């Protein structure tokens, strides 16, 4: 069920098991049949920890979504609320509880995820329902194992909270999550970081460790290094269109909590004999992770290399099926049959991905996609970034999706270290006139987080950064990559370059560039008890945990995986992030459209 | 009591004594050799940086901090640059002056506090020598740079860098220099060979010490007394010259007969003493010089350092800690051999009394006859204060108490307060605390400062005991200590893991309830620690919100950026109006503007909406945000226009963007109104052309479109016309515009309408390889056989060139 967590270098299933154990313990605290009332936001992240079957084993009979009014009727002994500590949710809960049937009292419990809060309890008390709860507990869910080498906090708005609203709760949770991780995988001896938030998280970790001094874990450290990176150190990468297979799936269809929903048409006609039936209207939902052999193979490839990989795979599979003709003896046939389920799974997997690839290809071969990519690449190479781009102008005139426009304008601003006031005002005016004045707040948000800014008197330092860190590689090889730049067909993500340089030859070689990027860079060491020092075998790789505060893209993950697999890299990477993002979801999280707040 | 005088040495008219304060608790392998050492005056902490002249840059020396008794307070590896000098501030903070002029400030438990720079000039020419000094204005730093210039900051808490004038004729580092505080100004006294100069803000004045012995060709060492009143100079001929620091008066000159340069020199003079005296230290030798020709010599076993104090010199070595001082008058009177001073007689009388001998009466009579009994009591009390051994203190105080019995109307205050002081002093001198204050120093320092120092060392219970014992007023004493203690505790607790944290919030709130009425709690001390746990901050904020009146509450928040931003978040969701008040208080017009904009969208009625927007405009102007103000005015204008048109034409428009409004107008044929908007809002031509083009195509009003295309030269070219027509499946109309398309886009246009031949024609004409390629890819080999051949030929010719 969680086989995808075993395949990495670090067994992340330990983390998942620990989380499941906590959940079971809590569920058993409320004895008897129960119904769970979900804060809808939590269902996705919980799905990564436990399927319905686990809940069922512990007598969960019904599940509802948290809504105002009455809880739908259910013949259960317990009602359990799974909620985030938000005041607005408390009001709903209070309403739910107050309208419970007084004649048939049921036990009511509340489980706060990830932390309980006095403020919320205060609110429940004000509403006069606090005493109705049999259990008030918390379920610490900070870092959720997402894949064999990937952890996510699944915290949607952490970038917005940290950089726009100055609310560092998510950083506190990140630090807690890292402490928890260290309790399971040993103290991480070296911590590097770049950015204000990174500094903050490291400070909290060190302090927590000091408070914890007595109860050192006696575990051999699994990780050698932790690298904390602020998203605002590299604002450029998420803005660019990802060109890996997985990245494009995310860009075009959106992956949430490890699942993607796809238009069903392409998947329908495969079943024979049902040709006459009408097309399904429900979108096709697929889980995407490295447990699927084929997906693991192609997910990080540049999309232009996926077609070849798929056709190669197709040949192998059909060859495998052909084998049956060679099977002569009973033993051989038996062996063939035993492989059949695996082969059939591989075939359906191939069919699925061929369909997805076709869907993507329709888009990537379109002129629109090509034009927009060309402009992106021009910006990244520093062509005409100081002028109004006619392409953007035309896009606005044709009222293309606003987020597309914002991504491009922000990218131009980032690549030019701010736009000339005249250019910036022009874009702003065009956007406001075309998409509505209400977006003025969104534009202000983008300015606050630094995605849009007027040019200061300082020199544009982006070209220096680009050259020093080799962010643009002219001859990116998409088929057989030799550099991380293949993930964006030329652009090497800045964040991953920083990671790469840190491993070799070290940050000292790029001091100048580090100073140009926002926030401090630092190094901390944590004492590891003697006897727990790792004795590295010759040729054994180091393991580095890279933590992206404010989100990471699939293309960046692909680039880090590429580095892990490089023959002489010497370092393997595990990736953690507050959230998996792409340019669209990221910009969306920063938008402010007041109309949505209408009652 | 012969033993009291055992460590006394006569020098001129006075005696000097060396008292052992502590046997050091530290365990230093090589003593103080090769260490940078700094010991704070008034029995303060000692900082030690081993091997500061590190050989390899990777080696990280350890910076250690000890109490005066050698107990470790902190220790951490030094990771920053090369340290030139360590020193302590008046509030027990450690200053580490680096080679590049950066000064790092740590608290006495090794916590980093801040850093500051001594200026560009210093960082460029590097630090040669540094002196850290104390003045009535605080702690100062003086730096001699590699360029042989002095830079000085008198108070590090309020840094004003002063660069002093150049010293004439200075070729290399001066032989010695010192910082003086005179006439409310810090000056530097520099010796260059036999020449002496005083540097102040404006000038460099040569000076001559009166009566300096003529054999001297160079001044090799100098030191200034604790009070900055006196100056001692040591010459290369081995003479010590002592005089006032204004160089007007010579007090004495003594020949030490040692010509080697000393390691350190310090004044050793107690206030009100008649005799000037200084201590000079060489390797293995310590010399006390005074007014007379003789000197006192002490042998030193170990590398030591001298720490000048108000009333003596402390000598710290790898193993011991001693105090060298002139024997105070009262002690001398009482303990001097064969002294007949009243105090001495009273002490003797008490001794006999204890032995139950009648001699007690005789001694007593003798004092009484001279009517000096009150003088005798006073002497004994005073002497007790100067004695270090509790036993001696007790003996003297008992004698005083005995004498008091025979006096009527003797005021008790002196005796009582001395008893109290001594109890406190003995407590802080204790090995575990390690603050070896003398009574004179204690009086100078004041009890307030002593309590602060105990708090810095986190000795909260002792501090509270001291306050209670000395009956310090509550607000200065116990409450203040409790406040520090609570802040510290809460800070620690915040980080304990969840269950604990949770109960500590409750505890913390309780604590606030207890304290808030009495002490203005300084939340800023808390917030750096509270930052991570937002819930804690929330809890505190919510508590305070109920507890304080609104004005005070807002004022308090103002200084708490984290609390403030969290509270704003809270208000955004829960109390919109409070948010407005908050912005108002801060004069945050920009945010107020945003607030009104948001509010405007919540309004259903147009008038209310416009009213909100007007408020926003006003705020944006106040915030000097012209763009936002103008934009919001535009928005209002558009809303009014939309309403008017809605009323006149019945078209649903309010809430549409300008673009959508114009599109709607064009699609229903209200071209004039659209034109008007285009002009009023200064819509760029290009966008308006796009807009009209799309709207007309949408309506399939091909006739109007053609008219429009001919109205004037299209600012967007004619390719969009072709493409939009194709999008609406009208090849016929599209063809009309192909001929108008510019040369560069012709191929594209031809291809768009499916005219491969035309495209081929255009591509060949333009001799563009990639365009030929594009056309080729659109040809099918079977039907366009000839065309393909032509194109290939053209491609080959182009490639050749």
Coordinates of N, CA and C in Angstrom, one line a residue, chain A residues 125-258:
Chain A
X125 N -15.4 27.8 24.3 CA -16.0 28.0 25.6 C -17.0 29.2 25.6
X126 N -16.6 30.2 24.8 CA -17.5 31.4 24.6 C -18.8 31.0 24.1
X127 N -18.7 30.0 23.2 CA -20.0 29.5 22.6 C -20.7 28.5 23.5
X128 N -20.1 28.2 24.6 CA -20.8 27.4 25.6 C -20.8 25.9 25.3
X129 N -19.9 25.4 24.4 CA -19.9 24.0 24.1 C -18.7 23.3 24.5
X130 N -17.7 24.0 25.1 CA -16.4 23.3 25.4 C -16.6 22.1 26.3
X131 N -17.6 22.2 27.2 CA -17.8 21.0 28.1 C -18.4 19.8 27.4
X132 N -18.9 20.0 26.2 CA -19.5 18.9 25.6 C -18.5 17.9 25.0
X133 N -17.3 18.3 25.0 CA -16.3 17.4 24.4 C -15.7 16.4 25.4
X134 N -15.7 15.1 25.0 CA -15.1 14.1 25.8 C -13.6 14.2 25.7
X135 N -13.1 14.3 24.5 CA -11.7 14.3 24.3 C -11.3 15.5 23.5
X136 N -10.3 16.2 23.9 CA -9.7 17.3 23.0 C -8.3 16.9 22.8
X137 N -7.9 16.7 21.6 CA -6.5 16.2 21.4 C -5.9 16.8 20.2
X138 N -4.7 16.5 20.0 CA -4.0 17.1 18.8 C -3.3 16.0 18.1
X139 N -3.2 16.1 16.8 CA -2.6 15.1 16.0 C -1.5 15.8 15.2
X140 N -0.3 15.6 15.6 CA 0.8 16.3 15.0 C 1.2 15.8 13.6
X141 N 0.9 16.5 12.7 CA 1.1 16.1 11.3 C 1.9 17.2 10.6
X142 N 3.2 17.2 10.7 CA 3.9 18.3 10.1 C 4.4 17.8 8.7
X143 N 5.4 16.9 8.7 CA 5.9 16.4 7.4 C 5.3 15.1 7.0
X144 N 4.6 15.1 5.9 CA 3.9 13.9 5.4 C 4.7 13.3 4.3
X145 N 5.0 12.0 4.5 CA 5.8 11.3 3.4 C 4.9 11.2 2.1
X146 N 5.5 11.7 1.1 CA 4.8 11.9 -0.2 C 5.2 10.9 -1.2
X147 N 6.5 10.6 -1.2 CA 7.1 9.6 -2.1 C 8.4 9.2 -1.5
X148 N 9.1 8.2 -2.2 CA 10.3 7.6 -1.6 C 11.3 8.6 -1.2
X149 N 11.3 9.8 -1.8 CA 12.4 10.8 -1.5 C 11.8 12.1 -1.3
X150 N 10.5 12.2 -0.9 CA 9.8 13.4 -0.9 C 8.9 13.6 0.3
X151 N 9.1 14.7 1.0 CA 8.2 15.0 2.2 C 7.5 16.3 1.9
X152 N 6.3 16.4 2.3 CA 5.6 17.7 2.1 C 4.7 18.0 3.3
X153 N 4.7 19.3 3.7 CA 3.8 19.7 4.8 C 2.4 19.9 4.3
X154 N 2.2 19.9 3.0 CA 0.9 20.1 2.4 C 0.2 21.4 3.0
X155 N 1.0 22.4 3.2 CA 0.5 23.6 3.7 C 0.3 24.6 2.6
X156 N -0.9 24.7 2.1 CA -1.2 25.5 0.9 C -0.6 26.9 0.9
X157 N -0.9 27.6 2.0 CA -0.6 29.0 2.0 C 0.6 29.5 2.7
X158 N 1.6 28.6 2.9 CA 2.7 29.0 3.7 C 3.5 30.1 3.1
X159 N 3.7 30.1 1.8 CA 4.4 31.2 1.2 C 3.7 32.5 1.5
X160 N 2.4 32.5 1.3 CA 1.6 33.8 1.5 C 1.8 34.2 3.0
X161 N 1.6 33.2 3.9 CA 1.7 33.6 5.3 C 3.0 34.2 5.7
X162 N 4.1 33.5 5.2 CA 5.4 33.9 5.6 C 5.8 35.3 5.0
X163 N 5.6 35.4 3.7 CA 6.2 36.5 3.1 C 5.2 37.7 2.9
X164 N 3.9 37.4 3.0 CA 3.0 38.5 2.8 C 2.4 38.9 4.1
X165 N 2.1 37.9 4.9 CA 1.3 38.3 6.1 C 2.1 38.2 7.4
X166 N 3.4 37.9 7.2 CA 4.3 37.9 8.4 C 3.8 37.0 9.5
X167 N 3.2 35.9 9.1 CA 2.7 34.9 10.1 C 3.6 33.7 9.9
X168 N 4.4 33.4 10.9 CA 5.4 32.4 10.8 C 5.0 31.0 11.4
X169 N 3.7 30.8 11.6 CA 3.3 29.6 12.1 C 3.8 28.4 11.3
X170 N 3.8 28.5 10.0 CA 4.2 27.3 9.2 C 5.7 27.0 9.4
X171 N 6.4 28.1 9.7 CA 7.9 27.8 10.0 C 8.1 27.1 11.3
X172 N 7.2 27.4 12.2 CA 7.3 26.7 13.5 C 7.0 25.3 13.3
X173 N 6.0 25.0 12.5 CA 5.6 23.6 12.2 C 6.7 22.9 11.5
X174 N 7.4 23.7 10.6 CA 8.5 23.1 9.8 C 9.6 22.7 10.8
X175 N 9.9 23.6 11.7 CA 11.0 23.3 12.7 C 10.6 22.1 13.5
X176 N 9.3 22.0 14.0 CA 8.8 20.9 14.7 C 8.9 19.6 13.9
X177 N 8.5 19.7 12.7 CA 8.6 18.5 11.8 C 10.0 18.0 11.7
X178 N 10.9 18.9 11.6 CA 12.3 18.5 11.4 C 12.8 17.9 12.7
X179 N 12.4 18.4 13.9 CA 12.8 17.8 15.1 C 12.2 16.4 15.2
X180 N 11.0 16.3 14.8 CA 10.4 14.9 14.8 C 11.1 14.0 13.9
X181 N 11.5 14.5 12.8 CA 12.3 13.7 11.8 C 13.6 13.3 12.4
X182 N 14.2 14.2 13.1 CA 15.5 13.9 13.8 C 15.3 12.8 14.9
X183 N 14.2 12.9 15.5 CA 13.9 11.9 16.6 C 13.9 10.5 15.9
X184 N 13.4 10.4 14.7 CA 13.3 9.1 14.1 C 14.6 8.7 13.3
X185 N 15.3 9.7 12.7 CA 16.4 9.4 11.8 C 17.7 9.9 12.3
X186 N 17.7 10.3 13.5 CA 19.0 10.8 14.1 C 19.3 12.3 13.8
X187 N 20.1 12.8 14.7 CA 20.5 14.2 14.6 C 21.2 14.5 13.2
X188 N 20.8 15.6 12.6 CA 21.5 16.0 11.3 C 22.7 16.8 11.7
X189 N 23.9 16.4 11.5 CA 25.1 17.1 12.0 C 25.3 18.5 11.4
X190 N 25.0 18.7 10.1 CA 25.3 19.9 9.5 C 24.0 20.6 8.9
X191 N 23.9 21.9 9.2 CA 22.7 22.6 8.7 C 23.2 23.8 7.9
X192 N 22.8 23.9 6.6 CA 23.1 25.1 5.8 C 21.8 25.7 5.5
X193 N 21.9 27.0 5.2 CA 20.6 27.7 4.8 C 20.9 29.0 4.1
X194 N 19.8 29.4 3.4 CA 19.9 30.7 2.8 C 18.5 31.3 2.9
X195 N 18.4 32.5 3.4 CA 17.1 33.2 3.5 C 16.7 33.5 4.9
X196 N 15.8 34.5 5.1 CA 15.3 34.9 6.4 C 14.6 33.7 7.1
X197 N 13.7 33.1 6.3 CA 12.9 32.0 6.9 C 13.8 30.9 7.3
X198 N 14.7 30.6 6.4 CA 15.7 29.5 6.7 C 16.4 29.7 8.0
X199 N 16.9 31.0 8.2 CA 17.6 31.3 9.4 C 16.6 31.1 10.6
X200 N 15.4 31.5 10.4 CA 14.4 31.4 11.5 C 14.2 30.0 11.9
X201 N 14.0 29.1 10.9 CA 13.7 27.7 11.2 C 15.0 27.1 11.9
X202 N 16.2 27.4 11.4 CA 17.4 26.9 12.0 C 17.5 27.3 13.4
X203 N 17.2 28.6 13.7 CA 17.3 29.1 15.1 C 16.3 28.3 16.0
X204 N 15.1 28.1 15.5 CA 14.1 27.4 16.3 C 14.6 26.0 16.6
X205 N 15.1 25.4 15.5 CA 15.6 24.0 15.7 C 16.7 23.9 16.7
X206 N 17.6 24.8 16.6 CA 18.8 24.8 17.6 C 18.3 25.0 19.0
X207 N 17.3 25.9 19.1 CA 16.8 26.2 20.4 C 16.0 25.0 21.0
X208 N 15.2 24.4 20.1 CA 14.4 23.3 20.6 C 15.4 22.1 21.0
X209 N 16.5 22.0 20.3 CA 17.4 21.0 20.6 C 18.0 21.2 22.0
X210 N 18.3 22.5 22.2 CA 18.9 22.9 23.5 C 17.9 22.5 24.6
X211 N 16.6 22.8 24.4 CA 15.6 22.5 25.4 C 15.5 21.0 25.6
X212 N 15.9 20.3 24.6 CA 15.7 18.9 24.6 C 16.9 18.1 25.1
X213 N 18.0 18.9 25.5 CA 19.3 18.4 25.6 C 19.3 17.0 26.3
X214 N 18.5 16.8 27.3 CA 18.5 15.6 28.1 C 18.2 14.4 27.4
X215 N 17.3 14.4 26.5 CA 16.8 13.2 25.9 C 17.3 13.1 24.4
X216 N 18.6 13.0 24.3 CA 19.2 12.8 23.0 C 18.8 11.4 22.4
X217 N 18.5 11.4 21.1 CA 18.2 10.1 20.5 C 19.5 9.4 20.2
X218 N 19.5 8.1 20.5 CA 20.7 7.3 20.2 C 20.6 6.6 18.9
X219 N 20.4 7.4 17.8 CA 20.2 6.8 16.5 C 21.3 7.3 15.6
X220 N 21.8 6.4 14.8 CA 22.9 6.7 13.9 C 22.3 7.7 12.9
X221 N 22.9 8.8 12.7 CA 22.3 9.8 11.8 C 22.1 9.3 10.3
X222 N 21.0 9.4 9.8 CA 20.7 9.0 8.4 C 21.1 10.1 7.4
X223 N 20.8 11.3 7.9 CA 21.1 12.5 7.0 C 22.4 13.1 7.4
X224 N 23.2 13.5 6.4 CA 24.5 14.1 6.8 C 24.3 15.6 6.8
X225 N 23.4 16.1 6.0 CA 23.3 17.6 5.9 C 21.8 17.9 5.7
X226 N 21.5 19.1 6.2 CA 20.2 19.7 6.0 C 20.4 21.0 5.3
X227 N 19.7 21.2 4.2 CA 19.8 22.5 3.5 C 18.4 23.2 3.5
X228 N 18.4 24.3 4.2 CA 17.1 25.1 4.2 C 17.1 26.2 3.2
X229 N 16.2 26.2 2.3 CA 16.1 27.3 1.3 C 14.8 28.0 1.3
X230 N 14.9 29.3 1.3 CA 13.7 30.2 1.2 C 13.3 30.2 -0.2
X231 N 12.0 30.2 -0.4 CA 11.5 30.3 -1.8 C 11.8 31.6 -2.4
X232 N 11.9 32.7 -1.5 CA 12.1 34.0 -2.1 C 13.6 34.2 -2.5
X233 N 14.4 33.2 -2.2 CA 15.8 33.3 -2.8 C 15.7 33.0 -4.3
X234 N 14.8 32.2 -4.6 CA 14.7 31.8 -6.1 C 13.2 32.0 -6.4
X235 N 12.8 33.2 -6.8 CA 11.5 33.5 -7.2 C 11.3 33.1 -8.7
X236 N 12.3 32.9 -9.4 CA 12.2 32.7 -10.8 C 11.7 31.3 -11.2
X237 N 12.3 30.3 -10.6 CA 12.1 29.0 -11.0 C 10.6 28.6 -11.1
X238 N 9.8 28.9 -10.1 CA 8.4 28.4 -10.2 C 7.6 29.2 -11.3
X239 N 8.1 30.3 -11.7 CA 7.4 31.1 -12.7 C 7.6 30.5 -14.1
X240 N 8.7 29.8 -14.3 CA 8.9 29.2 -15.6 C 8.1 27.9 -15.8
X241 N 7.7 27.7 -17.0 CA 6.9 26.5 -17.3 C 7.8 25.2 -17.2
X242 N 7.4 24.3 -16.4 CA 8.1 23.1 -16.2 C 8.0 22.2 -17.4
X243 N 9.1 21.6 -17.8 CA 9.1 20.8 -19.1 C 9.4 19.4 -18.9
X244 N 9.4 18.9 -17.6 CA 9.5 17.5 -17.4 C 8.1 16.9 -17.5
X245 N 8.0 15.6 -17.6 CA 6.7 14.9 -17.8 C 5.8 15.2 -16.6
X246 N 6.3 15.0 -15.4 CA 5.5 15.2 -14.2 C 5.2 16.7 -14.1
X247 N 6.2 17.5 -14.3 CA 6.0 19.0 -14.3 C 4.9 19.4 -15.2
X248 N 4.8 18.9 -16.4 CA 3.8 19.3 -17.3 C 2.4 18.8 -16.9
X249 N 2.4 17.6 -16.3 CA 1.1 17.1 -15.8 C 0.6 18.1 -14.8
X250 N 1.5 18.5 -13.9 CA 1.1 19.4 -12.9 C 0.7 20.8 -13.4
X251 N 1.5 21.3 -14.4 CA 1.2 22.6 -15.0 C -0.2 22.5 -15.7
X252 N -0.5 21.4 -16.4 CA -1.7 21.4 -17.2 C -2.9 20.9 -16.4
X253 N -2.7 19.9 -15.7 CA -3.9 19.3 -15.0 C -3.9 19.5 -13.5
X254 N -2.8 19.8 -12.9 CA -2.7 20.0 -11.5 C -2.7 18.7 -10.7
X255 N -1.7 18.5 -9.9 CA -1.6 17.3 -9.1 C -1.9 17.7 -7.6
X256 N -2.9 17.1 -7.0 CA -3.2 17.5 -5.6 C -3.0 16.2 -4.8
X257 N -2.3 16.4 -3.7 CA -2.0 15.3 -2.8 C -1.7 14.0 -3.5
X258 N -0.9 14.0 -4.5 CA -0.5 12.8 -5.2 C -1.5 12.3 -6.2

